[in-house]
Amino acid sequence: MPHKTFFWFFFPTGLAMILFIGLPIVSSFFQSLHIENQQILMEVENCDPFGCTTNVRVDVEATEKLKEQNPLGRFNGFGTYADRNHLAFDEIGEAWNTSSSTSEFKDIVLNLPFYKAMLFTLTFCFAVTPPVIILGFIVALSINTLAKSLKGLAIFGSILPMIVTPLIGSLVLFWMIDSQGIIGATIKILFNDPNLSLKSSSTLTWITLIIYGIWHNTPFAFIVFYAALQTVPQDPIEAALIDGASRFQRVRYIVIPHLYPVATFIMLICLMDNFRVFEPIIGFSAEGVAQSLSWMIYQDLRNENKMLFGSAGATSMLTIIGIAILLTPVLLRTWREFRTER
Amino acid sequence: MESQINRYSKQLIIFNSIFILIWLSISIFPFLWTLWGSFKVKADFFTRSDWTYALNGFNTLIETGATATVKAYFESWIEGEFWRATMNTMIVTVSVVTISLFLGTLGAYALSRSTFKYTFYILIAALIFRAMPHITLVSGYLFPFFQLNIWGILPTTIIVLVAINQPFTLWLLYSFFKTVPKELDESALIDGCSYFQAFRFIIMPVMWPGVVTAGLFSMMLAYNDFTVTALLLNQENYTMVPKINAYLGTVEYGGNYMWAVSSVVSATAPLFMIIWFFQRQLISGLTAGAVKG
């Protein structure tokens, strides 16, 4: 296809992607270098019969004017990245100097907002992915042995957790697990502890979120494994059968090695998708004990009256760096696939 | 031989059936429970004292005179203006699917038929774009959109969702176009068709399975989106998912939980029906390329 034809075919979609994916990233970066305008203070002298007092007050008019002149705020360089809510260099340095043991230092660092969110995000990613792969594989094996007439129904039932949006999925589970829901209330009666609830401890909330993550992601792993199972060559299996291999041995030594590349693909996609976790936190109302990087950005932006563009931009940039690190293996894989294709 | 491979021992069949039943109940039961509970009153569905209330509708009977009620649906659709959210969702979904298929088929066709090296870099760039968390993009949109005064309205959200959806649509359609033999459009070109004519009259008619799959994924993205719609739309233009979130209320204002429960059912039911019909396309799409929607 000549360059010119290619250009016109590709132009609309390319323009859309550059305008609404490329530029926003640049704009996010630009925002992260700025910080909200300071309020302009003025001294006002109040005189009454008992004498005069001077008060400091916000000059609303001047502040508004400054905001109009400079809507993005003043230039701050990389200041926002280093502040307490992001990388917090000063706080970490101080903690390093004052804390007497490594565990104390760790405590202080992991209580800083950014590192706290980072810890949750990574824990979530790495706790959800392995069970998803194992469970997805077992479900795929099981459904593969079903009679044809039942397969369609079983597949439909299995993919439901994946096709609802995470917010709705987490709400549906939350309404059952909550202390007022069916499972939560039953557990309370079983353990005979009226105060036992999801929100009573942060560990419990984290576990609930991780269980939700497994519930939501398993269908994807199942579908991909299921499709891959159809491509397993039959000849080696037959040969193994003749040699007297048991069913378990056939799965262990023929099927699993064949599915190995598929499993790495699922793992990478899972890690990447779970790195942006934030809707479940809202669904489970777990903001108090579990914050993720994406949730921090959402929190900065949700208040219509005072959006913290600088802070949101800085967190976005740091999130993108995290995604880039996770993405590198996927990119290398695609790169290699393309090379061999050509 | 075939029969021997697929012959299972009795224990295996029993174990297998039990496992599938447990798995299916885990994946389906929460939705059935929500559907059941949406016909009860709050005191039954969110009970502290006795969970059997949710089954027999104890408080529902006292409050409404029957063991099941559609009060929550009635109130959320009319008082809670869920009908408006539904309409907005329909507008957004239909527009996003149409526009993104139009742009996506054109772009993916060009990518699959061009032999130059830049197609490879474009596809890699699309993969990187696809991995960007939507919330980081939204943080980049808000400020310019406020300055341009296009925040809060449906058209902005539609075009944003189309753009966010493009990388995935491109990859998916690209892998479908690759399976259509090149000779088909080459012979059309020799017969004097222009590239666009070959695309429109030769390739598109055989591409319907791919287009349906790509459309299904665009639909799911637009229908399910929370991040973009919650932050880029104003309250009156909310689509279903942010509307449900709004019903939950904030710490300061208690929400109306039963509205949220009934709206969750109203929002998921059509989605499940569509997936039931297009299950095959959905699965082929999930396994087609190296990306996921």
XYZ file of C-alpha atoms in Angstrom, chain B residues 3-262:
260
model
C -12.512 -42.643 23.088
C -9.835 -43.920 25.436
C -8.325 -40.457 25.884
C -11.671 -39.041 26.753
C -12.737 -41.861 29.037
C -12.795 -40.722 32.594
C -12.878 -42.712 35.775
C -15.958 -42.470 37.956
C -14.145 -40.639 40.780
C -12.843 -38.076 38.324
C -16.304 -37.392 36.947
C -17.762 -36.965 40.438
C -14.927 -34.772 41.624
C -15.106 -32.749 38.422
C -18.853 -32.172 38.668
C -18.602 -31.066 42.286
C -15.790 -28.673 41.455
C -17.680 -27.113 38.546
C -20.793 -26.734 40.654
C -18.832 -24.970 43.396
C -17.080 -22.722 40.900
C -20.294 -21.825 39.093
C -22.068 -21.052 42.343
C -19.205 -18.731 43.324
C -19.339 -16.945 39.990
C -23.127 -16.776 39.575
C -24.605 -16.704 43.062
C -23.663 -13.079 43.950
C -25.666 -11.868 40.937
C -28.676 -14.051 41.714
C -28.561 -12.894 45.321
C -28.537 -9.244 44.252
C -31.434 -9.899 41.885
C -33.386 -11.552 44.709
C -32.530 -8.822 47.203
C -33.521 -6.013 44.866
C -37.163 -6.979 45.423
C -36.865 -6.572 49.193
C -36.686 -3.521 51.411
C -33.465 -2.337 52.987
C -34.244 -3.791 56.410
C -34.373 -7.234 54.822
C -31.471 -7.128 52.390
C -29.111 -5.400 54.802
C -30.084 -7.052 58.019
C -28.096 -7.130 61.209
C -30.309 -9.450 63.175
C -31.328 -12.443 61.090
C -30.268 -13.235 57.549
C -33.365 -15.390 56.927
C -35.293 -12.087 56.748
C -33.745 -11.634 53.315
C -35.217 -14.950 52.246
C -38.728 -14.698 53.630
C -39.068 -10.932 53.264
C -40.112 -10.354 56.874
C -39.782 -6.565 56.861
C -40.877 -6.284 53.265
C -44.179 -7.857 54.292
C -44.586 -5.391 57.146
C -43.634 -2.323 55.111
C -45.381 -3.054 51.813
C -47.878 -5.822 52.471
C -46.235 -8.369 50.156
C -43.050 -10.445 50.309
C -41.611 -8.831 47.206
C -41.735 -5.236 46.052
C -40.668 -3.222 43.039
C -40.525 -0.049 45.121
C -36.758 0.303 44.763
C -36.960 0.041 40.958
C -39.871 2.446 40.776
C -38.164 5.040 42.956
C -34.704 4.807 41.442
C -35.967 5.021 37.863
C -38.286 7.965 38.464
C -37.180 9.821 41.584
C -33.537 8.883 41.203
C -33.687 9.715 37.476
C -32.126 6.432 36.476
C -34.032 6.677 33.185
C -31.867 9.650 32.297
C -28.703 7.718 33.105
C -29.967 4.823 30.983
C -30.590 7.141 28.068
C -27.140 8.672 28.422
C -25.570 5.229 28.522
C -27.428 4.275 25.349
C -26.304 7.435 23.554
C -22.705 6.963 24.677
C -22.581 3.244 23.902
C -24.136 3.464 20.441
C -21.974 6.428 19.422
C -18.762 4.907 20.776
C -19.371 1.592 19.021
C -20.228 3.220 15.683
C -17.391 5.723 15.630
C -14.747 3.390 16.965
C -15.628 0.662 14.461
C -15.535 3.166 11.627
C -12.129 4.530 12.596
C -10.818 1.137 13.683
C -11.637 -0.790 10.503
C -10.041 1.866 8.303
C -6.884 2.022 10.409
C -6.532 -1.701 10.950
C -7.053 -2.440 7.245
C -4.252 -0.042 6.365
C -1.994 -1.586 9.020
C -2.634 -5.109 7.794
C -2.049 -4.305 4.111
C 0.954 -2.002 4.329
C 4.323 -3.714 4.080
C 6.373 -0.797 5.381
C 8.210 -0.951 8.642
C 6.345 1.903 10.348
C 3.248 -0.273 10.793
C 5.254 -2.284 13.310
C 6.134 0.817 15.333
C 2.531 2.024 15.185
C 1.331 -1.290 16.582
C 3.913 -1.162 19.373
C 2.842 2.412 20.186
C -0.769 1.238 20.284
C 0.221 -1.485 22.732
C 1.853 1.095 24.995
C -1.219 3.341 24.743
C -3.419 0.390 25.581
C -1.513 -0.175 28.835
C -1.962 3.396 30.093
C -4.243 3.451 33.131
C -7.341 5.446 32.143
C -7.174 7.541 35.277
C -3.766 8.937 34.314
C -5.227 10.023 30.974
C -8.208 11.610 32.722
C -5.855 13.653 34.896
C -4.433 15.020 31.663
C -7.854 15.801 30.174
C -9.459 17.748 32.970
C -7.453 20.926 32.893
C -7.544 21.493 29.101
C -11.231 20.546 28.998
C -12.046 23.124 31.665
C -10.095 25.758 29.775
C -11.846 24.923 26.496
C -15.167 24.743 28.331
C -16.061 21.321 26.954
C -16.115 19.505 30.276
C -19.247 17.712 31.453
C -20.990 17.093 28.137
C -21.631 13.793 26.368
C -19.802 14.454 23.036
C -16.482 15.000 24.843
C -16.862 11.765 26.751
C -17.818 9.880 23.595
C -14.761 10.995 21.666
C -12.509 10.297 24.657
C -13.900 6.771 25.014
C -13.489 6.201 21.274
C -9.846 7.245 21.471
C -9.127 5.169 24.580
C -10.708 2.213 22.817
C -8.748 2.575 19.571
C -5.548 0.702 20.510
C -7.450 -2.442 21.437
C -9.810 -2.216 18.451
C -6.841 -1.741 16.122
C -5.014 -4.791 17.446
C -8.097 -6.963 17.379
C -9.181 -5.965 13.868
C -5.581 -6.119 12.672
C -5.383 -9.785 13.647
C -8.725 -10.425 11.921
C -7.715 -8.601 8.711
C -4.509 -10.649 8.639
C -6.599 -13.800 8.264
C -8.300 -12.427 5.120
C -6.121 -13.430 2.152
C -4.283 -10.581 0.451
C -5.063 -12.024 -3.000
C -8.689 -11.012 -2.511
C -8.109 -7.269 -2.541
C -5.080 -7.518 -4.846
C -7.262 -8.996 -7.563
C -9.785 -6.224 -6.973
C -6.998 -3.655 -7.379
C -5.919 -5.254 -10.653
C -9.497 -5.069 -11.862
C -9.323 -1.317 -11.334
C -10.776 -0.766 -7.889
C -9.295 1.950 -5.710
C -8.016 0.904 -2.274
C -11.131 2.298 -0.672
C -13.409 0.406 -3.055
C -11.525 -2.828 -2.427
C -11.874 -2.220 1.292
C -15.534 -1.305 1.118
C -16.860 -3.869 -1.376
C -14.455 -6.815 -1.175
C -12.997 -6.948 2.317
C -15.746 -5.587 4.567
C -18.361 -8.168 3.494
C -16.117 -11.019 4.675
C -15.065 -9.192 7.828
C -18.358 -9.243 9.714
C -17.310 -11.753 12.416
C -14.328 -9.565 13.279
C -16.386 -6.392 13.229
C -19.007 -7.904 15.530
C -16.292 -8.993 17.980
C -14.612 -5.598 17.974
C -18.012 -3.934 18.367
C -18.791 -6.135 21.344
C -15.614 -5.069 23.113
C -16.205 -1.386 22.339
C -19.690 -1.781 23.724
C -18.437 -3.356 26.927
C -15.878 -0.599 27.409
C -18.381 2.211 26.877
C -21.137 0.543 28.857
C -18.949 -0.380 31.809
C -16.746 2.673 32.040
C -16.541 4.375 35.398
C -13.237 6.248 35.471
C -13.840 8.475 32.457
C -17.579 9.015 32.849
C -17.414 9.761 36.578
C -14.799 12.460 36.164
C -15.632 13.936 32.753
C -19.418 14.224 33.015
C -21.439 16.531 35.187
C -24.160 15.155 37.435
C -27.036 15.592 34.948
C -25.152 13.746 32.220
C -24.052 10.800 34.342
C -24.248 7.392 32.699
C -25.394 4.328 34.640
C -22.222 3.309 36.462
C -21.319 6.707 37.958
C -25.017 7.154 38.766
C -24.971 3.960 40.829
C -21.879 5.240 42.603
C -23.726 8.489 43.319
C -26.614 6.554 44.898
C -24.184 5.049 47.383
C -23.753 8.512 48.822
C -20.764 9.955 50.591
C -19.714 9.928 54.189
C -21.569 13.178 54.796
C -24.815 12.310 53.011
C -26.163 8.830 53.457
C -27.005 7.249 50.126
C -29.998 5.254 49.132
C -28.720 1.705 49.122
C -31.785 0.000 47.721
C -31.723 2.370 44.736
C -28.168 1.249 44.101
C -29.136 -2.424 44.403
C -32.021 -2.147 41.948
